[in-house]
XYZ file of C-alpha atoms in Angstrom:
580
model
C -9.924 -5.225 19.393
C -6.830 -5.509 17.083
C -8.165 -6.514 13.540
C -6.198 -9.364 11.688
C -5.835 -9.367 7.980
C -7.896 -12.236 6.017
C -4.306 -12.410 4.357
C -1.220 -13.467 5.850
C 1.818 -12.843 4.743
C 4.648 -15.070 4.973
C 7.814 -13.938 5.806
C 9.414 -13.595 2.601
C 6.426 -12.065 1.231
C 6.821 -9.537 3.671
C 10.391 -9.065 2.625
C 9.586 -8.527 -0.517
C 7.178 -5.894 0.282
C 9.564 -3.246 1.549
C 10.626 -3.242 -1.975
C 7.416 -1.591 -2.916
C 9.500 1.736 -4.117
C 12.014 -0.053 -6.074
C 9.366 -1.871 -7.705
C 7.606 1.508 -8.402
C 10.448 3.262 -9.490
C 10.933 0.065 -12.173
C 7.359 0.557 -13.240
C 7.886 4.335 -13.613
C 11.231 3.757 -16.015
C 9.192 1.076 -17.897
C 6.321 3.730 -18.710
C 9.119 5.949 -19.844
C 10.394 3.179 -21.659
C 7.772 2.049 -23.643
C 6.004 5.524 -24.228
C 9.374 6.358 -25.817
C 9.296 2.995 -27.707
C 6.402 4.737 -30.608
C 9.293 7.356 -31.436
C 10.396 4.740 -33.863
C 6.906 4.315 -35.456
C 6.429 8.412 -35.593
C 9.659 8.802 -36.605
C 8.995 6.619 -39.876
C 5.730 8.367 -40.551
C 6.880 11.741 -40.440
C 10.251 10.341 -42.648
C 7.922 8.677 -45.167
C 4.751 10.835 -45.373
C 6.515 14.429 -44.628
C 10.271 14.302 -45.337
C 10.357 12.228 -48.510
C 7.227 14.708 -50.173
C 8.695 17.930 -48.862
C 12.549 16.804 -49.598
C 13.114 19.080 -46.589
C 16.808 18.299 -45.216
C 16.045 20.743 -42.298
C 13.012 19.259 -41.250
C 14.637 15.619 -41.432
C 17.598 17.046 -39.421
C 15.099 18.205 -36.921
C 13.391 14.677 -36.711
C 16.521 13.098 -36.292
C 17.802 15.216 -33.919
C 14.006 15.038 -31.696
C 14.237 11.439 -32.217
C 17.988 10.722 -31.108
C 17.078 12.924 -27.997
C 14.601 10.437 -27.591
C 16.217 7.476 -27.692
C 18.873 8.712 -25.076
C 16.145 9.403 -22.486
C 14.607 5.565 -23.733
C 18.604 3.729 -23.070
C 18.594 5.843 -19.772
C 15.308 4.563 -18.952
C 16.168 1.333 -19.676
C 19.630 1.707 -17.823
C 17.741 2.629 -14.785
C 15.464 0.276 -13.977
C 18.300 -2.503 -14.937
C 20.514 -0.457 -12.464
C 17.188 -0.665 -9.765
C 16.872 -3.984 -10.038
C 20.176 -4.783 -9.642
C 20.456 -3.191 -6.527
C 17.354 -4.411 -5.096
C 18.718 -7.951 -5.891
C 21.699 -6.937 -3.714
C 19.954 -5.546 -1.292
C 17.373 -8.644 -1.147
C 20.511 -10.816 -0.716
C 21.640 -8.682 2.219
C 18.166 -8.918 4.364
C 17.763 -12.601 3.737
C 20.974 -14.079 3.372
C 22.059 -14.541 7.149
C 18.041 -15.516 7.889
C 18.225 -18.437 5.200
C 21.644 -19.330 6.312
C 20.566 -20.056 9.841
C 16.911 -21.752 8.462
C 18.865 -24.000 6.574
C 21.561 -24.985 8.817
C 18.317 -25.706 11.224
C 16.535 -27.862 8.347
C 19.744 -29.508 7.628
C 20.724 -30.520 11.180
C 16.548 -31.513 11.783
C 16.287 -33.400 8.484
C 15.890 -37.058 8.481
C 16.341 -37.907 5.138
C 16.215 -36.941 1.864
C 18.559 -34.162 -0.036
C 19.544 -31.713 2.249
C 17.809 -28.064 1.784
C 19.257 -25.924 -1.443
C 18.091 -22.790 0.515
C 21.251 -20.309 -1.017
C 20.585 -21.712 -4.881
C 16.708 -21.077 -4.117
C 17.707 -17.694 -3.166
C 19.990 -17.318 -5.994
C 17.325 -18.149 -8.327
C 15.023 -16.286 -7.168
C 17.268 -12.997 -7.016
C 18.325 -13.615 -10.505
C 14.785 -13.812 -11.919
C 13.841 -10.303 -10.131
C 17.057 -8.648 -11.506
C 16.885 -10.669 -15.322
C 15.155 -9.926 -18.260
C 12.273 -12.081 -17.592
C 10.800 -9.737 -15.021
C 10.777 -6.989 -17.975
C 8.304 -9.167 -19.409
C 5.611 -8.661 -16.837
C 6.319 -4.453 -16.187
C 6.131 -4.243 -20.570
C 3.188 -6.527 -20.730
C 0.587 -3.593 -19.347
C 1.699 -1.126 -22.290
C 0.672 -3.730 -25.001
C -2.902 -2.348 -25.309
C -1.148 1.207 -25.924
C 0.354 0.058 -28.618
C -2.675 -1.950 -30.149
C -4.693 1.012 -29.467
C -1.759 2.996 -32.001
C -2.515 0.496 -34.512
C -6.253 0.872 -34.127
C -5.695 4.535 -34.956
C -3.527 3.796 -37.966
C -6.487 1.457 -39.001
C -8.841 -0.651 -37.367
C -7.634 -4.160 -39.217
C -3.928 -3.760 -37.976
C -5.568 -3.332 -34.130
C -7.904 -6.570 -34.919
C -5.001 -8.237 -36.192
C -2.932 -7.425 -33.580
C -5.167 -8.528 -31.071
C -6.227 -11.915 -32.642
C -2.002 -12.429 -32.497
C -1.631 -11.783 -29.033
C -4.599 -14.035 -27.796
C -2.615 -16.983 -29.882
C 0.757 -15.700 -28.488
C -0.971 -15.725 -24.598
C -2.758 -19.191 -25.529
C 0.918 -19.990 -26.540
C 2.325 -18.721 -22.916
C -0.230 -20.741 -21.073
C 0.317 -23.900 -22.795
C 3.530 -23.611 -22.264
C 3.450 -23.198 -18.538
C 0.938 -26.672 -18.403
C 3.012 -28.452 -20.775
C 6.905 -27.396 -19.057
C 6.057 -27.488 -15.711
C 6.341 -31.074 -14.662
C 9.181 -31.391 -16.632
C 11.096 -28.996 -15.757
C 10.238 -29.871 -11.537
C 11.176 -33.643 -12.444
C 14.135 -32.745 -14.474
C 15.694 -30.324 -11.020
C 14.503 -33.111 -8.837
C 16.650 -35.993 -10.815
C 19.761 -33.330 -10.900
C 19.156 -32.882 -7.204
C 18.940 -36.853 -6.552
C 22.373 -36.854 -8.759
C 24.761 -34.380 -7.196
C 23.175 -35.507 -3.701
C 24.053 -39.466 -4.164
C 27.606 -38.282 -5.457
C 28.648 -36.107 -2.893
C 27.785 -38.499 -0.504
C 29.645 -41.282 -1.800
C 32.902 -38.449 -2.517
C 32.896 -37.884 1.064
C 33.845 -41.480 1.750
C 36.641 -42.130 -1.200
C 39.212 -43.239 0.977
C 37.005 -46.546 2.522
C 35.575 -47.065 -1.101
C 38.735 -47.122 -3.321
C 40.624 -49.708 -1.004
C 38.400 -52.018 -1.260
C 36.976 -51.826 -4.573
C 33.910 -50.516 -3.751
C 33.733 -47.897 -6.713
C 32.747 -49.918 -9.330
C 29.768 -51.102 -7.310
C 28.237 -47.885 -6.698
C 28.934 -46.815 -9.884
C 26.051 -48.795 -11.143
C 23.515 -46.659 -8.968
C 24.955 -43.227 -10.108
C 24.428 -44.339 -13.464
C 20.739 -45.129 -13.202
C 20.398 -41.912 -11.738
C 22.347 -40.105 -14.362
C 20.658 -41.300 -16.813
C 17.302 -40.630 -14.922
C 18.730 -37.029 -14.738
C 19.348 -37.454 -18.610
C 15.970 -38.317 -19.765
C 13.905 -35.866 -17.457
C 16.249 -32.743 -18.380
C 15.864 -34.233 -22.281
C 11.795 -34.058 -21.642
C 12.285 -30.611 -20.299
C 14.623 -29.117 -23.125
C 12.202 -31.283 -25.545
C 9.075 -29.193 -24.254
C 11.072 -25.779 -24.126
C 12.129 -26.305 -27.762
C 8.746 -27.154 -29.076
C 7.377 -23.902 -27.370
C 10.115 -21.928 -29.207
C 9.428 -23.489 -32.377
C 5.985 -22.587 -31.981
C 6.440 -19.287 -30.633
C 8.739 -18.437 -33.232
C 6.717 -19.364 -36.076
C 3.935 -17.455 -35.069
C 6.027 -14.503 -34.648
C 7.177 -14.359 -38.326
C 4.001 -15.296 -39.453
C 2.597 -12.010 -37.637
C 5.710 -9.940 -38.963
C 4.583 -11.259 -42.839
C 1.209 -10.696 -42.395
C 1.108 -7.441 -41.007
C 3.683 -6.095 -43.834
C 0.961 -8.159 -46.365
C -2.091 -6.518 -44.549
C -0.589 -2.970 -44.617
C 0.623 -3.207 -48.259
C -2.761 -4.168 -49.305
C -4.192 -1.165 -47.315
C -1.826 1.039 -49.022
C -2.850 -0.523 -52.485
C -6.338 0.461 -51.436
C -5.209 3.877 -50.673
C -6.471 3.282 -47.057
C -2.617 3.556 -45.502
C 0.321 5.633 -46.501
C 3.578 3.999 -47.387
C 5.137 5.236 -44.174
C 2.366 4.104 -41.804
C 2.585 0.781 -43.351
C 6.313 0.328 -41.894
C 5.248 1.624 -38.685
C 2.375 -0.386 -38.208
C 4.995 -3.329 -38.927
C 7.486 -2.350 -36.504
C 4.864 -1.682 -33.828
C 3.115 -4.804 -34.189
C 6.134 -6.355 -33.628
C 6.629 -4.394 -30.994
C 3.563 -4.417 -29.338
C 3.832 -8.409 -28.992
C 7.056 -8.377 -27.910
C 6.488 -8.862 -23.671
C 4.000 -11.593 -24.604
C 6.731 -12.905 -26.923
C 9.349 -12.581 -23.990
C 7.030 -14.202 -21.484
C 6.589 -17.165 -23.354
C 10.551 -17.608 -23.766
C 10.860 -17.164 -19.951
C 8.323 -19.614 -18.176
C 10.581 -22.083 -17.682
C 12.618 -19.534 -15.432
C 9.701 -18.536 -14.363
C 8.900 -21.499 -13.198
C 11.786 -22.090 -11.608
C 11.759 -18.982 -9.919
C 8.542 -19.689 -8.600
C 9.184 -23.368 -7.207
C 12.544 -21.819 -5.549
C 10.226 -19.106 -3.798
C 7.906 -21.741 -2.609
C 10.508 -23.891 -1.041
C 12.198 -20.882 0.104
C 8.707 -19.768 1.847
C 8.426 -23.448 3.291
C 11.759 -23.142 4.551
C 11.504 -19.936 6.840
C 8.201 -20.247 7.587
C 9.566 -23.861 9.370
C 12.255 -22.304 10.722
C 11.103 -18.952 12.366
C 13.709 -15.838 13.056
C 15.629 -16.887 16.227
C 14.732 -14.432 19.098
C 17.433 -11.662 18.894
C 15.830 -9.925 21.982
C 16.197 -13.088 24.046
C 18.954 -12.829 26.413
C 19.714 -14.668 29.145
C 22.233 -15.123 32.404
C 24.930 -17.243 31.910
C 23.917 -20.660 32.516
C 25.152 -22.512 35.638
C 25.130 -25.728 34.078
C 22.454 -27.678 36.215
C 21.100 -30.488 33.696
C 17.938 -32.408 33.882
C 15.927 -34.628 31.565
C 12.602 -35.689 32.498
C 11.149 -38.923 31.479
C 12.541 -38.461 27.871
C 11.610 -40.228 24.688
C 13.700 -39.977 21.761
C 12.550 -41.860 18.486
C 13.211 -42.012 14.591
C 11.410 -42.193 11.163
C 11.131 -45.737 10.199
C 11.762 -47.444 13.401
C 8.973 -48.720 15.375
C 10.318 -48.697 19.366
C 11.728 -45.260 20.301
C 15.816 -45.469 20.759
C 15.054 -43.879 24.286
C 12.241 -44.999 26.389
C 12.021 -42.228 29.492
C 15.356 -41.645 30.387
C 15.465 -39.064 33.545
C 18.523 -37.700 35.056
C 19.875 -35.065 36.713
C 23.775 -33.788 36.796
C 24.734 -30.572 38.809
C 27.747 -28.307 38.299
C 30.968 -29.828 39.926
C 30.077 -33.351 39.077
C 31.207 -36.211 36.454
C 28.446 -38.209 34.925
C 29.502 -41.340 33.406
C 26.812 -42.943 30.684
C 28.046 -46.552 30.329
C 26.156 -49.148 27.841
C 26.702 -51.546 25.146
C 26.357 -50.704 21.498
C 23.105 -49.233 20.222
C 21.847 -48.948 23.542
C 21.142 -45.041 22.645
C 24.074 -43.447 24.139
C 25.267 -41.040 21.478
C 21.330 -40.060 20.769
C 21.234 -39.262 24.724
C 24.222 -36.961 24.233
C 22.455 -35.338 20.859
C 19.228 -35.017 22.895
C 21.162 -33.056 25.827
C 22.549 -30.903 23.172
C 19.057 -30.001 21.660
C 20.081 -31.326 18.046
C 17.983 -34.434 18.342
C 14.717 -33.619 16.570
C 12.160 -36.074 17.276
C 11.994 -36.032 21.339
C 9.468 -36.084 23.968
C 9.847 -34.951 27.540
C 11.852 -32.017 29.386
C 15.355 -31.634 28.812
C 16.155 -28.590 31.382
C 19.419 -26.190 31.598
C 19.130 -24.563 34.877
C 15.250 -25.098 34.936
C 14.907 -23.776 31.547
C 14.168 -25.789 28.268
C 16.916 -26.078 26.377
C 14.532 -24.710 23.132
C 14.055 -21.594 25.086
C 17.860 -20.547 24.922
C 19.326 -18.539 22.369
C 22.203 -21.041 20.659
C 24.486 -18.394 19.438
C 24.313 -17.111 23.415
C 24.642 -20.215 24.785
C 27.241 -21.658 22.713
C 30.329 -20.362 24.376
C 28.855 -22.340 27.352
C 28.760 -25.852 26.336
C 31.449 -28.043 24.974
C 30.406 -30.853 22.966
C 32.678 -33.627 21.032
C 30.461 -35.994 19.079
C 31.948 -39.208 18.176
C 31.765 -38.598 14.704
C 34.671 -35.487 14.911
C 33.858 -32.497 12.060
C 36.618 -30.725 11.718
C 36.601 -27.297 9.104
C 38.661 -25.910 6.482
C 41.240 -23.285 8.819
C 44.061 -23.538 11.233
C 44.472 -25.457 13.757
C 43.936 -22.103 16.308
C 40.666 -21.383 14.020
C 38.830 -24.897 14.756
C 40.099 -24.928 18.357
C 38.437 -21.150 19.322
C 35.461 -22.296 17.411
C 35.842 -19.482 14.454
C 35.551 -16.994 16.814
C 37.984 -14.294 17.865
C 40.795 -15.754 18.778
C 41.852 -15.781 22.317
C 45.549 -16.930 22.289
C 45.566 -17.801 25.992
C 42.681 -19.953 25.795
C 43.636 -21.807 22.894
C 46.707 -22.822 24.108
C 45.039 -23.675 27.749
C 42.381 -25.938 25.270
C 45.351 -27.436 23.400
C 46.685 -28.393 26.543
C 44.027 -29.912 28.095
C 43.383 -32.283 25.547
C 47.242 -32.970 25.349
C 47.716 -31.268 21.583
C 50.102 -28.623 22.677
C 53.329 -30.428 22.230
C 52.715 -32.010 18.918
C 51.325 -28.790 17.488
C 54.389 -27.026 18.283
C 56.035 -29.538 16.148
C 53.632 -28.825 13.499
C 56.040 -26.196 10.841
C 53.258 -23.073 10.999
C 52.372 -24.467 15.060
C 48.700 -23.191 15.373
C 48.462 -21.473 12.444
C 48.790 -25.041 10.565
C 46.065 -25.765 8.250
C 44.110 -28.629 8.722
C 42.332 -29.202 5.175
C 38.927 -29.758 4.576
C 37.157 -31.599 7.491
C 40.729 -31.957 8.935
C 42.267 -34.183 6.277
C 45.546 -33.478 6.838
C 45.572 -35.068 10.504
C 45.353 -38.459 11.697
C 42.320 -39.682 13.677
C 43.644 -39.255 17.067
C 44.917 -35.725 16.319
C 41.259 -34.671 14.893
C 39.780 -36.175 18.319
C 42.592 -33.858 20.330
C 41.711 -31.017 18.428
C 37.849 -31.716 18.906
C 38.277 -32.444 22.270
C 40.290 -28.826 22.988
C 37.407 -27.434 21.139
C 35.024 -29.107 23.483
C 36.560 -27.600 26.235
C 37.414 -24.256 24.973
C 37.053 -21.042 27.266
C 35.578 -24.084 30.021
C 32.087 -23.760 29.276
C 29.538 -24.496 31.982
C 28.097 -27.765 29.983
C 30.719 -30.444 28.415
C 29.260 -33.362 27.164
C 31.691 -35.492 25.918
C 30.948 -38.958 23.124
C 33.496 -40.898 23.748
C 36.377 -38.901 23.805
C 39.283 -41.260 24.310
C 38.029 -43.660 21.341
C 41.331 -42.472 19.508
C 43.713 -41.394 22.450
C 47.090 -42.686 23.278
C 47.955 -43.431 26.934
C 49.383 -39.832 27.121
C 46.317 -38.173 25.293
C 43.730 -40.210 28.123
C 45.974 -39.279 30.779
C 45.460 -35.634 29.117
C 41.776 -35.979 28.940
C 41.830 -37.553 32.740
C 43.370 -34.505 33.920
C 41.170 -32.108 32.041
C 38.051 -33.703 33.500
C 39.502 -33.253 36.953
C 39.861 -29.664 36.142
C 36.532 -28.738 35.062
C 35.334 -30.714 37.671
C 37.383 -28.592 40.365
C 35.892 -25.273 38.368
C 32.618 -26.439 39.015
C 31.614 -27.217 35.341
C 28.741 -30.051 34.762
C 30.721 -32.776 32.442
C 28.794 -35.822 31.184
C 31.217 -38.405 29.627
C 30.191 -41.402 27.513
C 32.687 -44.150 27.286
C 33.548 -47.800 27.183
C 36.875 -47.993 28.954
C 36.644 -48.662 32.587
C 39.578 -46.275 33.444
C 36.882 -43.231 33.165
C 35.018 -44.746 35.852
C 37.066 -43.904 37.698
C 36.364 -40.028 37.538
C 32.695 -40.552 38.011
C 30.289 -39.004 40.457
C 27.504 -40.832 39.274
C 26.847 -43.723 36.864
C 24.228 -44.191 34.330
C 23.788 -47.684 32.719
C 21.785 -47.689 29.711
C 20.354 -50.475 27.736
C 17.885 -50.690 25.261
C 17.549 -47.155 25.740
C 16.552 -46.956 28.901
C 18.120 -46.378 32.187
C 18.807 -49.925 33.969
C 21.306 -48.218 36.937
C 21.777 -44.952 38.003
C 23.484 -43.147 40.790
C 26.741 -42.662 42.941
C 29.202 -44.645 41.585
C 30.073 -46.962 44.344
C 26.400 -47.706 45.197
C 25.855 -48.650 41.238
C 29.415 -50.719 41.251
C 28.143 -52.505 43.973
C 24.373 -53.245 42.352
C 26.093 -54.094 39.641
C 28.270 -56.695 41.281
C 25.648 -58.200 43.474
C 23.857 -58.677 40.342
C 26.815 -60.297 38.338
C 27.073 -62.491 41.504
C 23.618 -63.575 41.327
C 23.811 -64.062 37.486
C 26.774 -66.249 38.064
C 24.918 -68.378 40.551
C 22.008 -69.131 38.363
C 23.715 -69.824 34.976
C 25.195 -73.209 35.589
C 21.388 -74.261 37.033
C 19.569 -72.877 33.588
C 22.782 -73.725 31.083
C 24.132 -69.859 30.337
C 27.705 -68.587 30.416
C 27.987 -66.233 32.707
C 26.812 -62.405 32.330
C 30.233 -60.337 31.278
C 31.516 -57.717 33.702
C 29.878 -54.149 32.292
C-alpha cells in the first residue's frame, strides 16, 4: 500500500523544494563568508598585540598579505552567493511564470467581485525577497553563536553582553513582526483598492468626460486615497519606530562593548588589541539580527504574497498538458442547466436544456434580462456558478483542454474585447498568421474592403482595446476572429448590433457558409431578419426556455399564442401582446 506523507506539500512549496541545491550552495558560501569575517578580528589582535610590540615590518607585511587574500576569498563567496540567488530567482520565474499566468487568467475569468488577482506582482515580490539582502540575514543568523563563542574566548563578560543584546534584538524583531504585520497588510490593501478603482474608471473615460461625471467620481476616489495615505502613514510610523529603537540599541551596544573592553584593559584582563577586536566582533555578531529587524516589513509582504500565490495555484490547479482529444464535431447538449450569480436570490438560468447539431443554426430570442448572454457564457464554459451538464460531443466542457479546444470554437461576446496589435493579429487570435484564413475571415465579416482602404491594410495597429476603430469596425473584427479557421462550434451574441446592411448581409452569408460546412452555429439576436437563417428557435423568458423546436413550429406556436392573447386582451382590459 502506498504511504501518504503527513505533510502534503503545496505546488508552490514543491517548486521551491527543487531549489535545494541552490540553497545548499548559498549556505556553503555563507559559511565561508562568515568564517572569514573573523579575519579582521584576528588581524587587529595580531597588529596590536604582536606587530606593535615587536615593531616587525616583515610580520606586518605577511599578516596584511594573508588578510588581503582572505578578504578576496570572502568577497568571492559574497559575490557567488548573490549570483546563485539571482540565477535561482530567474529559474523560479521561468518555472512559475506560465503557471501563474494560466492561474491568474482563470481567477480573473472566475472572479465574481472584488479586486482582480495580483499574481505576477506577488511572484515578483517573492522572487525579489529570495534574491535580496533580506534572505542573507537568515543564512547569517546561525553563525551568531560562533561569533559569541569567540567573544567568550576573549573574555566571558564580552560573551555575556553579546548574548544580552542578542536577546534584546531578537525580542525587538518579534515585537516588530507583531506590530508591523497588520498595518502593512492594511496599507497594501488600501493601495490596491485605490488602483483598482482608478483603473476601472479610466477604462470608461470616454463616457465620463462628456457627461461631466469626473467630478462626481473624484469624491469616492479621494476617500479611498485618503484611506490609503492614513494606512500607509500608520505602517511607516510603525516601521520608523522599530528602526529608531533598533538604531538606539545598536549604538548603546557598540558603546557598551567599547566601554566594557576599556574597563577590562584597565583591570589588565584584556589587551588593547582584543578590546578593539571585541568591539568589531560584537557588532558583526549582532548584525544579522539587526538586519532581520530591518527586513521584517519586506518579509511580511513576501510571506503574504507567498500565501496568496499558494492559494491561487491550489484553487486553480495545473491544466492537464497530457490531455489530448480528437477534434470535436460540434454536437452541443445542455441538460438542466442552472446558472446563478452572487447576491442574487433567483438563478439567472432555470433548468435550461437544448441540443444543437452540426450543420444547424440555433437562434436564441428573448427580451432583455432573459439570460441570453449568460446562456452564451455557459455554452462557452466561462460562467462559474453552473449546475447541470454542458456537453460537447457528449463530454463535459471542463474535460477539454481549452488550449487544444480553442481553435475549434468561435465566440463573439456582446461586449467586444480586442487587444493591442494589428488587425491581422486580432483576427488570427494572435496565433501563427495564415494570410488565407485571415482574409477569408475578414471577407466573411464584410471587413476586407474596409481593411484594404486603411494605410497599412491588415498590418494597421488598432490601439489598446481597439480604440482606433469604430464600434461597427470592432464588431466586424470580433466577428472575423470568431469565424477564423471555420471552427466547429460558433456562438454569436448579438453579432449584428452595430452592423450596417452590408455587414448584416455578410453575416447572414457567413452563417449560411458555416451551416453548409457542417458547423454548429448558435446565434443570439433581437433582429427578426436572423430568424430566417434558423433551423431551430429557442425562446427564453425569465431565464427559462418558454418555447423550443424547429423554426416553423415555434413561429406557429407563437402566432397561436399571440392570437389567443389578443382575443383575451379586450375582455380583461389588457393591451395586445407585442409580437416577439
